[in-house]
Short mmCIF file of C-alpha atoms and ligand atoms in Angstrom, two decimals:
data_model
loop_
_atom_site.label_atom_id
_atom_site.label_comp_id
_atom_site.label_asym_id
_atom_site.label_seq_id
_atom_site.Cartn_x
_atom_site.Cartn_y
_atom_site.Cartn_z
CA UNK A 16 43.74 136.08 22.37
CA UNK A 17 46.29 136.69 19.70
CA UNK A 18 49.06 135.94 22.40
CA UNK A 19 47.10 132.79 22.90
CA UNK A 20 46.85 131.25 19.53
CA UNK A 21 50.80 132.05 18.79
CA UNK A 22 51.93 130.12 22.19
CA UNK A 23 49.44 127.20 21.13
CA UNK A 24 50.85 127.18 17.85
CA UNK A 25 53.98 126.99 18.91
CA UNK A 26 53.36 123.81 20.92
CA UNK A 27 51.91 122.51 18.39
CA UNK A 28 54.92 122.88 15.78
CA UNK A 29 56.94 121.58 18.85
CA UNK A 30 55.15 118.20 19.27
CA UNK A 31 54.95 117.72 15.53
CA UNK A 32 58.83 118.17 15.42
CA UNK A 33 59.31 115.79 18.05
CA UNK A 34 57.10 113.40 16.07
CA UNK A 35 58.82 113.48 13.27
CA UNK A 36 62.06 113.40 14.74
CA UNK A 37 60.57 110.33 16.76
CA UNK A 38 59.49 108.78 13.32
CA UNK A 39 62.36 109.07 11.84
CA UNK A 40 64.84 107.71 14.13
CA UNK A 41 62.31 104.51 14.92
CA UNK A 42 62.67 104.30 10.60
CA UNK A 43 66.19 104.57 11.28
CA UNK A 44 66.60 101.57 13.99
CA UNK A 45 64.74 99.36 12.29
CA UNK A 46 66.92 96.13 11.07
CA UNK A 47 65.13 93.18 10.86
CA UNK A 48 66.53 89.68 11.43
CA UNK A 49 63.62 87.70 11.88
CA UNK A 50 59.63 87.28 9.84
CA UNK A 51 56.66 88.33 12.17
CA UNK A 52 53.54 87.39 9.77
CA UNK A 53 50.89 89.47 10.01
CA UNK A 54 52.88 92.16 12.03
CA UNK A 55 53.44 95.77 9.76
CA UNK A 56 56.55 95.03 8.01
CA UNK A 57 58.37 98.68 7.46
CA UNK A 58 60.85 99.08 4.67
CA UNK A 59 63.90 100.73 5.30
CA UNK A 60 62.81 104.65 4.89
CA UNK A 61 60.07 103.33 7.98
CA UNK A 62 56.86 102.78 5.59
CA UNK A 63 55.17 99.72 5.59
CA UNK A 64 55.81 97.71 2.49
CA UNK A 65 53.45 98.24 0.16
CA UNK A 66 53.36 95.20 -2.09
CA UNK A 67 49.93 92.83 -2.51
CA UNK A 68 49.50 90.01 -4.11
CA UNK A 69 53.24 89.65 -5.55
CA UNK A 70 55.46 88.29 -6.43
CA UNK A 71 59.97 87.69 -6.04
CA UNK A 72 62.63 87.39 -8.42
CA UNK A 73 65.97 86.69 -7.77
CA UNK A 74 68.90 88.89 -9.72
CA UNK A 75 72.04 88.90 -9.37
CA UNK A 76 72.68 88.51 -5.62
CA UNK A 77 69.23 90.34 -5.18
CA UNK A 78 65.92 89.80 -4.49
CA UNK A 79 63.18 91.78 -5.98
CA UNK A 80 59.46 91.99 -4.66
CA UNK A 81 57.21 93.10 -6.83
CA UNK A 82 53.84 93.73 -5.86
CA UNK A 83 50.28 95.92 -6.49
CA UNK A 84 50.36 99.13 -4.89
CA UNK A 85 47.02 99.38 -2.56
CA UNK A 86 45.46 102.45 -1.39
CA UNK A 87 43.38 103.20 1.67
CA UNK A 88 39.34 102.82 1.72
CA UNK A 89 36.91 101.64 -0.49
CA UNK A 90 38.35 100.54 -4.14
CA UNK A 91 41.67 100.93 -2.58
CA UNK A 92 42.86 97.47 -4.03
CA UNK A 93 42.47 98.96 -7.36
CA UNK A 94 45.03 99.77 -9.59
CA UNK A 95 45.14 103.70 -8.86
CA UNK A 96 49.24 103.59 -8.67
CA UNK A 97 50.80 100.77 -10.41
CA UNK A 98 53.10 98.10 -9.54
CA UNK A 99 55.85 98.34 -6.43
CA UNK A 100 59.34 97.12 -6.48
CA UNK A 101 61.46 96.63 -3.26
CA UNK A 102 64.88 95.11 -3.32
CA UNK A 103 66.95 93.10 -0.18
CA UNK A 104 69.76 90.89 0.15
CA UNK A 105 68.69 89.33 3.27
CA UNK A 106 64.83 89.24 2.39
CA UNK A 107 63.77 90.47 6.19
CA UNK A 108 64.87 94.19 5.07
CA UNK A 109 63.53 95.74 1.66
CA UNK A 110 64.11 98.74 0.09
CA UNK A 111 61.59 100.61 -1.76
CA UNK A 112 62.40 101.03 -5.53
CA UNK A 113 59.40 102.92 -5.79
CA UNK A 114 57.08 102.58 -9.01
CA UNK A 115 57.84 100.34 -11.87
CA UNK A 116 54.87 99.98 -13.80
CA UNK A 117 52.71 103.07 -13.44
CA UNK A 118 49.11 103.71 -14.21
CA UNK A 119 48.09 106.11 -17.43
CA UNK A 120 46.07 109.43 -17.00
CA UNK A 121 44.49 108.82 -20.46
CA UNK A 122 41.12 107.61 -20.10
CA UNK A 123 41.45 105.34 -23.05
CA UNK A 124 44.61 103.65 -22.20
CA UNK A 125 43.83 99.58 -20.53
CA UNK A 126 46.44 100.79 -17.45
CA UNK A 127 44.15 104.14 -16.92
CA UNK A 128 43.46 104.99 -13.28
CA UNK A 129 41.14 102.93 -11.42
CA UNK A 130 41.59 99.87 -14.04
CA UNK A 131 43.04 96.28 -12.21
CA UNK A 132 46.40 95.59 -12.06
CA UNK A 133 46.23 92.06 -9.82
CA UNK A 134 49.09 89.70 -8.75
CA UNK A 135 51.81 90.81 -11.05
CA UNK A 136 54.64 88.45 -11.50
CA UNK A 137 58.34 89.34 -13.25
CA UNK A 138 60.43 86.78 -14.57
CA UNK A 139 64.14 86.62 -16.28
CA UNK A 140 64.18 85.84 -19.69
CA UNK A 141 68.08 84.54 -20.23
CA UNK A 142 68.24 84.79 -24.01
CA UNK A 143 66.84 88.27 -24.42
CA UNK A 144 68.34 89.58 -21.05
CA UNK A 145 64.99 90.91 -20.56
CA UNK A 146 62.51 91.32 -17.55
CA UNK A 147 59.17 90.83 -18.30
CA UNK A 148 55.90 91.30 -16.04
CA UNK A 149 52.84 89.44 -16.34
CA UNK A 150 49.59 90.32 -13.91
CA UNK A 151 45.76 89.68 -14.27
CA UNK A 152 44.52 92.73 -15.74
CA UNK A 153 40.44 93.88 -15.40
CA UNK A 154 39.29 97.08 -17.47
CA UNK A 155 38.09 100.03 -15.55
CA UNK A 156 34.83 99.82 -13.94
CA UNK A 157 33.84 96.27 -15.01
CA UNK A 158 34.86 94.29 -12.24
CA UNK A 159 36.45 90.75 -13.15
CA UNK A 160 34.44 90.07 -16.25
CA UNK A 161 37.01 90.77 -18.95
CA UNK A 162 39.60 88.53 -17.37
CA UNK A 163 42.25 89.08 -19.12
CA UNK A 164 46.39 89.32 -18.72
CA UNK A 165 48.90 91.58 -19.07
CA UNK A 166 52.28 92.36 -20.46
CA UNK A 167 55.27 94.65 -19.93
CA UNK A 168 58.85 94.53 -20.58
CA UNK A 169 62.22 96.13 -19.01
CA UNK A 170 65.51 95.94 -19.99
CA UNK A 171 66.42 96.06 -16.86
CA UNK A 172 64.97 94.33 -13.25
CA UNK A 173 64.47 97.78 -11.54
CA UNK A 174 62.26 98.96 -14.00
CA UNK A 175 60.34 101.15 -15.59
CA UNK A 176 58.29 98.36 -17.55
CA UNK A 177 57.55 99.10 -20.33
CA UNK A 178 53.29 98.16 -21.22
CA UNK A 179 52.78 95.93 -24.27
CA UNK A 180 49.53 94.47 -24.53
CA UNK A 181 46.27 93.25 -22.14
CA UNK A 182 44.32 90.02 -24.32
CA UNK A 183 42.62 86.90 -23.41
CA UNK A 184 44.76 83.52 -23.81
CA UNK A 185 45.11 81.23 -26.15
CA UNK A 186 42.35 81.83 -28.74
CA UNK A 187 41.64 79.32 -31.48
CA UNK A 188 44.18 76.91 -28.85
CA UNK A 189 42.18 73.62 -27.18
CA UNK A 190 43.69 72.05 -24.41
CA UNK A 191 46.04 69.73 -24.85
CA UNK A 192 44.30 67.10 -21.99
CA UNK A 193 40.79 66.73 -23.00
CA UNK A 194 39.52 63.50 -24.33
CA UNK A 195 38.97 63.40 -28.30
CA UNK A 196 35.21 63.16 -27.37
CA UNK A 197 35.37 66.70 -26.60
CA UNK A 198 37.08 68.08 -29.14
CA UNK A 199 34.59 68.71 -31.51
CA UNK A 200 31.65 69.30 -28.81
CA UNK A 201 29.93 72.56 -29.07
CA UNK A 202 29.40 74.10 -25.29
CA UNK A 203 26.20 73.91 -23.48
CA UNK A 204 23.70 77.35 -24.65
CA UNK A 205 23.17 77.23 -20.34
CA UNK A 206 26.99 78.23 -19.61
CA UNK A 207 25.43 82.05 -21.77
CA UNK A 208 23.18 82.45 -19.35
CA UNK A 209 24.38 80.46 -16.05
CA UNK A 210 24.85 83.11 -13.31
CA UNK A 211 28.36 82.72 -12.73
CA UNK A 212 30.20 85.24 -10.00
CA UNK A 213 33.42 83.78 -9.45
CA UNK A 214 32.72 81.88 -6.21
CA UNK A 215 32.73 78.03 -6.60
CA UNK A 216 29.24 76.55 -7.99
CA UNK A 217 27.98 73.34 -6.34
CA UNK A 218 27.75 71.04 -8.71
CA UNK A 219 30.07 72.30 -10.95
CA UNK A 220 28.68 72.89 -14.43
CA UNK A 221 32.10 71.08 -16.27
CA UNK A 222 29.50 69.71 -18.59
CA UNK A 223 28.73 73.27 -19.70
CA UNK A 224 31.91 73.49 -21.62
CA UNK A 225 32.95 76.85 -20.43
CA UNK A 226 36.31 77.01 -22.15
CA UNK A 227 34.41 76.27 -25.31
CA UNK A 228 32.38 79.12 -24.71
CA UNK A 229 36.12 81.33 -24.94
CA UNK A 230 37.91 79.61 -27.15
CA UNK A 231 37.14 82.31 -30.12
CA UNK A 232 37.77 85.32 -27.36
CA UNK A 233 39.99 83.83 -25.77
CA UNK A 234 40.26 81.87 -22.30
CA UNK A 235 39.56 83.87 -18.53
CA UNK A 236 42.74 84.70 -16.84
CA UNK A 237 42.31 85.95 -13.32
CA UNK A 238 44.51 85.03 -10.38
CA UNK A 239 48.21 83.85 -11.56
CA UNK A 240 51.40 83.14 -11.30
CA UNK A 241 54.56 82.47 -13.20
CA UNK A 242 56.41 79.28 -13.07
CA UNK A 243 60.16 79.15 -14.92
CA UNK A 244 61.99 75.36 -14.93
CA UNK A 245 65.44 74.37 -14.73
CA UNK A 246 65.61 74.31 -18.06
CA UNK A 247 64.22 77.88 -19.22
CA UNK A 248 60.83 77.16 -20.19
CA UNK A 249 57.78 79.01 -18.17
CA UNK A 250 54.22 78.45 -17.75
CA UNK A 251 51.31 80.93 -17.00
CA UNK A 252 49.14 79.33 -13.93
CA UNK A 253 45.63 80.70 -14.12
CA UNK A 254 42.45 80.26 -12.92
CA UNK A 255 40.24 80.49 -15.71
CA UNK A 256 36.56 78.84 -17.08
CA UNK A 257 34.67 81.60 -14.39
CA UNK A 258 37.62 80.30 -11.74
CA UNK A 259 36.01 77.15 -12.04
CA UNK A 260 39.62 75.47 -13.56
CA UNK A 261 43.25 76.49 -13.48
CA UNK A 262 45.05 76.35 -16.42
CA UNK A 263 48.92 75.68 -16.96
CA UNK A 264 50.37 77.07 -20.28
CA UNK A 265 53.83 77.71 -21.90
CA UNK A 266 55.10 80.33 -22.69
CA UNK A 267 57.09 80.77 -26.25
CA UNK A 268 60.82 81.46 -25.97
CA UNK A 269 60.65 85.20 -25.48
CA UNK A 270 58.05 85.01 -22.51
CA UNK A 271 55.67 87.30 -24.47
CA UNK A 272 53.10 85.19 -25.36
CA UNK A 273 52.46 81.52 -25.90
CA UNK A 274 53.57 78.35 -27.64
CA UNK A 275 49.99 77.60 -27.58
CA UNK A 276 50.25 74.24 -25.42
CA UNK A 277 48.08 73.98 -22.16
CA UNK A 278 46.38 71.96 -19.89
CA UNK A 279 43.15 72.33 -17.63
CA UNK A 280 43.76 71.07 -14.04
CA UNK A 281 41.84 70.39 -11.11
CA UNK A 282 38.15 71.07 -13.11
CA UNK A 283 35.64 72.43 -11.71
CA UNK A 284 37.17 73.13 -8.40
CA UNK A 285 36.92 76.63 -8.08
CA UNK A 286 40.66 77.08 -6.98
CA UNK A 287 42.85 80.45 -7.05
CA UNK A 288 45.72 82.30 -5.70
CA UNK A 289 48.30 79.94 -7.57
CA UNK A 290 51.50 79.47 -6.22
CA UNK A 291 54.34 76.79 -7.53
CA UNK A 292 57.53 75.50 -6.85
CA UNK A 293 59.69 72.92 -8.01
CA UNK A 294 61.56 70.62 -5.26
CA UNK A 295 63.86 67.86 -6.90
CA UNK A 296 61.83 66.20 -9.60
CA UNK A 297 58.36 66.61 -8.08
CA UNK A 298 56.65 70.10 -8.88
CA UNK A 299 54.35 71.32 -6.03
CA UNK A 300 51.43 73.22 -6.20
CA UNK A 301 49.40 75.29 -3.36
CA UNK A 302 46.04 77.66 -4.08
CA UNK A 303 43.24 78.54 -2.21
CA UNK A 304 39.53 78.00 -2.76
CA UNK A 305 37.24 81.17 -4.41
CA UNK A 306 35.84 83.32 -1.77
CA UNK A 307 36.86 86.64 -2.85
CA UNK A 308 39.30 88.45 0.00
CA UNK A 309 37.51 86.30 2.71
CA UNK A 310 40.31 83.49 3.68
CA UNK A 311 39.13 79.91 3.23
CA UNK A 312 41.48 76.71 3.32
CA UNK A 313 44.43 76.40 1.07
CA UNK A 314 44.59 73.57 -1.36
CA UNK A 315 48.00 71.52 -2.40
CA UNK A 316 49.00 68.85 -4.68
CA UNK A 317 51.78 67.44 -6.47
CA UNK A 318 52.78 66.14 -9.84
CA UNK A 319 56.22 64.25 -11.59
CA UNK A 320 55.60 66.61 -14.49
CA UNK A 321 53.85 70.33 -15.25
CA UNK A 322 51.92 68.74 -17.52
CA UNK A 323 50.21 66.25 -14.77
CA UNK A 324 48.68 64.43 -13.80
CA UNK A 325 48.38 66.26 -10.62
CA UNK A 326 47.47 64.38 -7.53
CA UNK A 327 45.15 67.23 -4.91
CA UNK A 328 47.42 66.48 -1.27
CA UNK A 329 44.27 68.55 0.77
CA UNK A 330 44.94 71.85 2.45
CA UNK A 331 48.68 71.82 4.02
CA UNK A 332 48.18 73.93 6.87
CA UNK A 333 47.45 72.73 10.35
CA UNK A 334 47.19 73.50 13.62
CA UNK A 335 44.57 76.95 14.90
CA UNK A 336 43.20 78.99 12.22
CA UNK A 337 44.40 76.10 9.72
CA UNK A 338 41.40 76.22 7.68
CA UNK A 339 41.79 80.00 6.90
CA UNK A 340 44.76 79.77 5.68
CA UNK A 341 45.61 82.35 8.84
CA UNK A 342 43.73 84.59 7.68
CA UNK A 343 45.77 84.70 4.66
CA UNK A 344 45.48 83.76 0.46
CA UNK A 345 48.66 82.00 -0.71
CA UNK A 346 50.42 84.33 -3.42
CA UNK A 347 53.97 83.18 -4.19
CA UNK A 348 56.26 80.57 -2.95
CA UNK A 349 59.84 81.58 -2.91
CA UNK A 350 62.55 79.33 -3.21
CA UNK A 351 65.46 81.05 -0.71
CA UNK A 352 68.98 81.48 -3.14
CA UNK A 353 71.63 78.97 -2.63
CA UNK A 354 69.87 76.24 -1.09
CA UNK A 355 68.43 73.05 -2.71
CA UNK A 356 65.34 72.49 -0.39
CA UNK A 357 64.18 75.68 1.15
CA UNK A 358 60.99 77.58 0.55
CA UNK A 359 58.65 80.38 1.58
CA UNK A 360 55.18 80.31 1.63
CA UNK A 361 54.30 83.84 0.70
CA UNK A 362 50.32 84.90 1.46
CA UNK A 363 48.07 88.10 1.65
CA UNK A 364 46.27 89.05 4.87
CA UNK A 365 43.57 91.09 3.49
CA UNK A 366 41.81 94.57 4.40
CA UNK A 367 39.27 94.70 1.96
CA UNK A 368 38.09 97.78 3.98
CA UNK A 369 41.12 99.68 4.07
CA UNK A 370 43.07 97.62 1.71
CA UNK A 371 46.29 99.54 2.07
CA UNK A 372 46.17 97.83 5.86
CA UNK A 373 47.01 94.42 4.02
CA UNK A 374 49.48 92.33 5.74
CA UNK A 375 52.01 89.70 4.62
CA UNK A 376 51.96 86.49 6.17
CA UNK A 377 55.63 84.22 4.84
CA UNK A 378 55.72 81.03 6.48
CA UNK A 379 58.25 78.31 6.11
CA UNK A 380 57.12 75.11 3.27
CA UNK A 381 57.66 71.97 5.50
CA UNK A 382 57.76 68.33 3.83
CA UNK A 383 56.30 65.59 5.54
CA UNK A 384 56.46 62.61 3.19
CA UNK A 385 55.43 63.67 -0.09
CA UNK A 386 53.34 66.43 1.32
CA UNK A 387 53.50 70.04 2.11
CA UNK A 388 53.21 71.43 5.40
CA UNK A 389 52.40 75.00 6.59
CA UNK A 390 52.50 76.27 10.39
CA UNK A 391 52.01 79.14 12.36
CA UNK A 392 55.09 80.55 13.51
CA UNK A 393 55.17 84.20 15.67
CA UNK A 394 58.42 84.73 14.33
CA UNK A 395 60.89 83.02 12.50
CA UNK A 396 63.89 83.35 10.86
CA UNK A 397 66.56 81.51 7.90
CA UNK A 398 68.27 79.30 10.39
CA UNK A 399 65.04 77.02 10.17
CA UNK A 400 66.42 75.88 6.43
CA UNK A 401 69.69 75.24 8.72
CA UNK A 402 69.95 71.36 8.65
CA UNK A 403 69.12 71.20 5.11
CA UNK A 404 71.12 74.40 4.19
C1 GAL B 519 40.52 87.26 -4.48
C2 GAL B 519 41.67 87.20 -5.44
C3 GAL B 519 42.28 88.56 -5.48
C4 GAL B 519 41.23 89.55 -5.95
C5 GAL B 519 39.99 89.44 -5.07
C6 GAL B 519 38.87 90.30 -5.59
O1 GAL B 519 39.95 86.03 -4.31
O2 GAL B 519 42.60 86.25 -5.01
O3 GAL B 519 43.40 88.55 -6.32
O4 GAL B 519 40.90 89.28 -7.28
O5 GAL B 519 39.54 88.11 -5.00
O6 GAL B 519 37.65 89.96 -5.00
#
């Protein structure tokens, strides 16, 4: 018997050996040269990247991917690790920089276990020479409702970032596009009591005033991204007013707050997942309707200026699976370095089961006249920007 459970244990340590070994040399061959959305994208130790809802910045002859951490099962899309960073030159192979902004043990702290960490975005400042991270932050245990963004600062791109503050925007601050009428109009008493869950509301209540109802807290800040122009200044893209209405503000000089200047766009149409990009003069914007992690059609549109007007272009993918986004929620578009006209559509494939399962889906931005095109590719690779490279 004894004789029996020593040979079987041997086999046993055999095969897991020869697993291991087998692991490690398929980690070692991998070299990609082409995107497969939706496939399992492995870094270079042989993990699959794990890095949701993020975000790139260019440094220095390097990309950086930041992104949230997910972990497997139920409430594995909370923040229970912190925020990823993986490097590349190339941006088919990434290399995992491990942790850069790191959840707290103490109970009391807004980054504490099991709080939300969503969509975090790092951008350069050039006059401070410092990094700073931005991401939609919820409080522990209370679901969306607080709404609210973060902050953190690095000195340098790899990390760690350093945590400054979690607040809701732009208190005391009106927009700067509503019509005088409005300015001194007191919100609707319904928008206390109107049963808001973050999905789009038929109908949309706009009359209820809902950034009114914030405007001593502060406004909702839930999905986001960061947008930095030619010429240094960057905006906060939100959706906000119960997702109901995305916001575009500006940040001050040092990217740490505001100037206080913003604009509501696209009310009441329950848009999120924000992505922008600037091509020649004309600044492009693509988002995705509310449905929680359940895809739905994208949304694009296109304005001469941040500040609008923007003009909705309708969702830009076609072909199968075109009006789920396939099966994916736009999160970032990248501009590739060293090109003029050359961008990636970056999107999540959710698990909301197992949310650590999340795939990436990066598709090439195509133009046709003034509008933006997505379409399924298997596999693709950089030589598609060739002509226009
Ligand atoms: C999605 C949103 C994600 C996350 C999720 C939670 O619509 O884009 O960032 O907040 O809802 O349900």
């Amino acid at each position: 018997m004894k004789q029996h459970f020593i040979i079987f244990f041997m086999i046993f340590l055999a095969i897991r050996v020869e697993a291991q070994e087998n692991s490690r040399y398929i980690a070692q061959e991998i070299k990609y040269n082409q995107f497969t959305p939706g496939e399992i994208w492995y870094d270079t130790d042989g993990n699959p990247i794990n890095a949701h809802a993020g975000g790139i910045l260019f440094h220095e002859g390097k990309y950086y991917w930041f992104g949230q951490i997910m972990v497997p099962g139920n409430g594995g899309s909370d923040a229970w690790v912190g925020v990823s960073c993986y490097s590349s030159t190339d941006l088919y192979n990434w290399k995992n920089l491990g942790v850069v902004l790191s959840v707290e043990d103490d109970p009391s702290h807004p980054l504490t276990r099991g709080c939300k960490i969503e969509r975090p975005k790092v951008i350069y400042n050039a006059s401070t020479g410092k990094f700073i991270m931005w991401w939609h932050h919820d409080i522990k245990g209370q679901g969306h409702r607080n709404a609210m963004t973060g902050i953190a600062v690095s000195e340098g791109v790899e990390g760690p970032y350093e945590f400054i503050r979690v607040f809701r925007p732009l208190a005391e601050f009106l927009p700067s596009n509503i019509p005088e009428s409005l300015k001194d109009k007191q919100p609707d008493p319904l928008v206390y009591t109107f049963p808001f869950t973050g999905g789009s509301v038929p109908n949309h209540p706009d009359s209820l005033l809902i950034f009114k109802r914030d405007l001593h807290q502060g406004q909702m800040a839930r999905d986001m991204t960061l947008f930095v122009d030619e010429d240094g200044a960057a905006y906060h893209i939100y959706s906000s007013e119960e997702n109901s209405t995305l916001h575009i503000a500006e940040l001050s000089e040092d990217y740490l707050g505001y100037t206080g200047k913003y604009i509501r766009i696209f009310p009441g149409r329950f848009m999120e997942a924000p992505a922008l990009f600037k091509r020649g003069s004309q600044y492009y914007f693509i988002g995705s309707g509310c449905t929680g992690w359940a895809p739905n059609a994208a949304r694009s549109a296109v304005a001469s200026s941040i500040w609008g007007p923007w003009e909705e272009l309708g969702n830009p993918c076609t072909g199968a699976d075109a009006e789920l986004t396939f099966y994916s929620q736009s999160t970032f578009i990248l501009p590739v370095a060293d090109t003029t006209d050359a961008f990636i559509f970056m999107a999540d494939r959710w698990h909301p089961e197992n949310p650590v399962e999340g795939r990436y889906v990066w598709l090439p931005v195509q133009f046709e006249g003034k509008k933006v095109a997505l379409k399924w590719h298997d596999s693709w690779d950089l030589n598609h920007f060739k002509p226009i490279r």
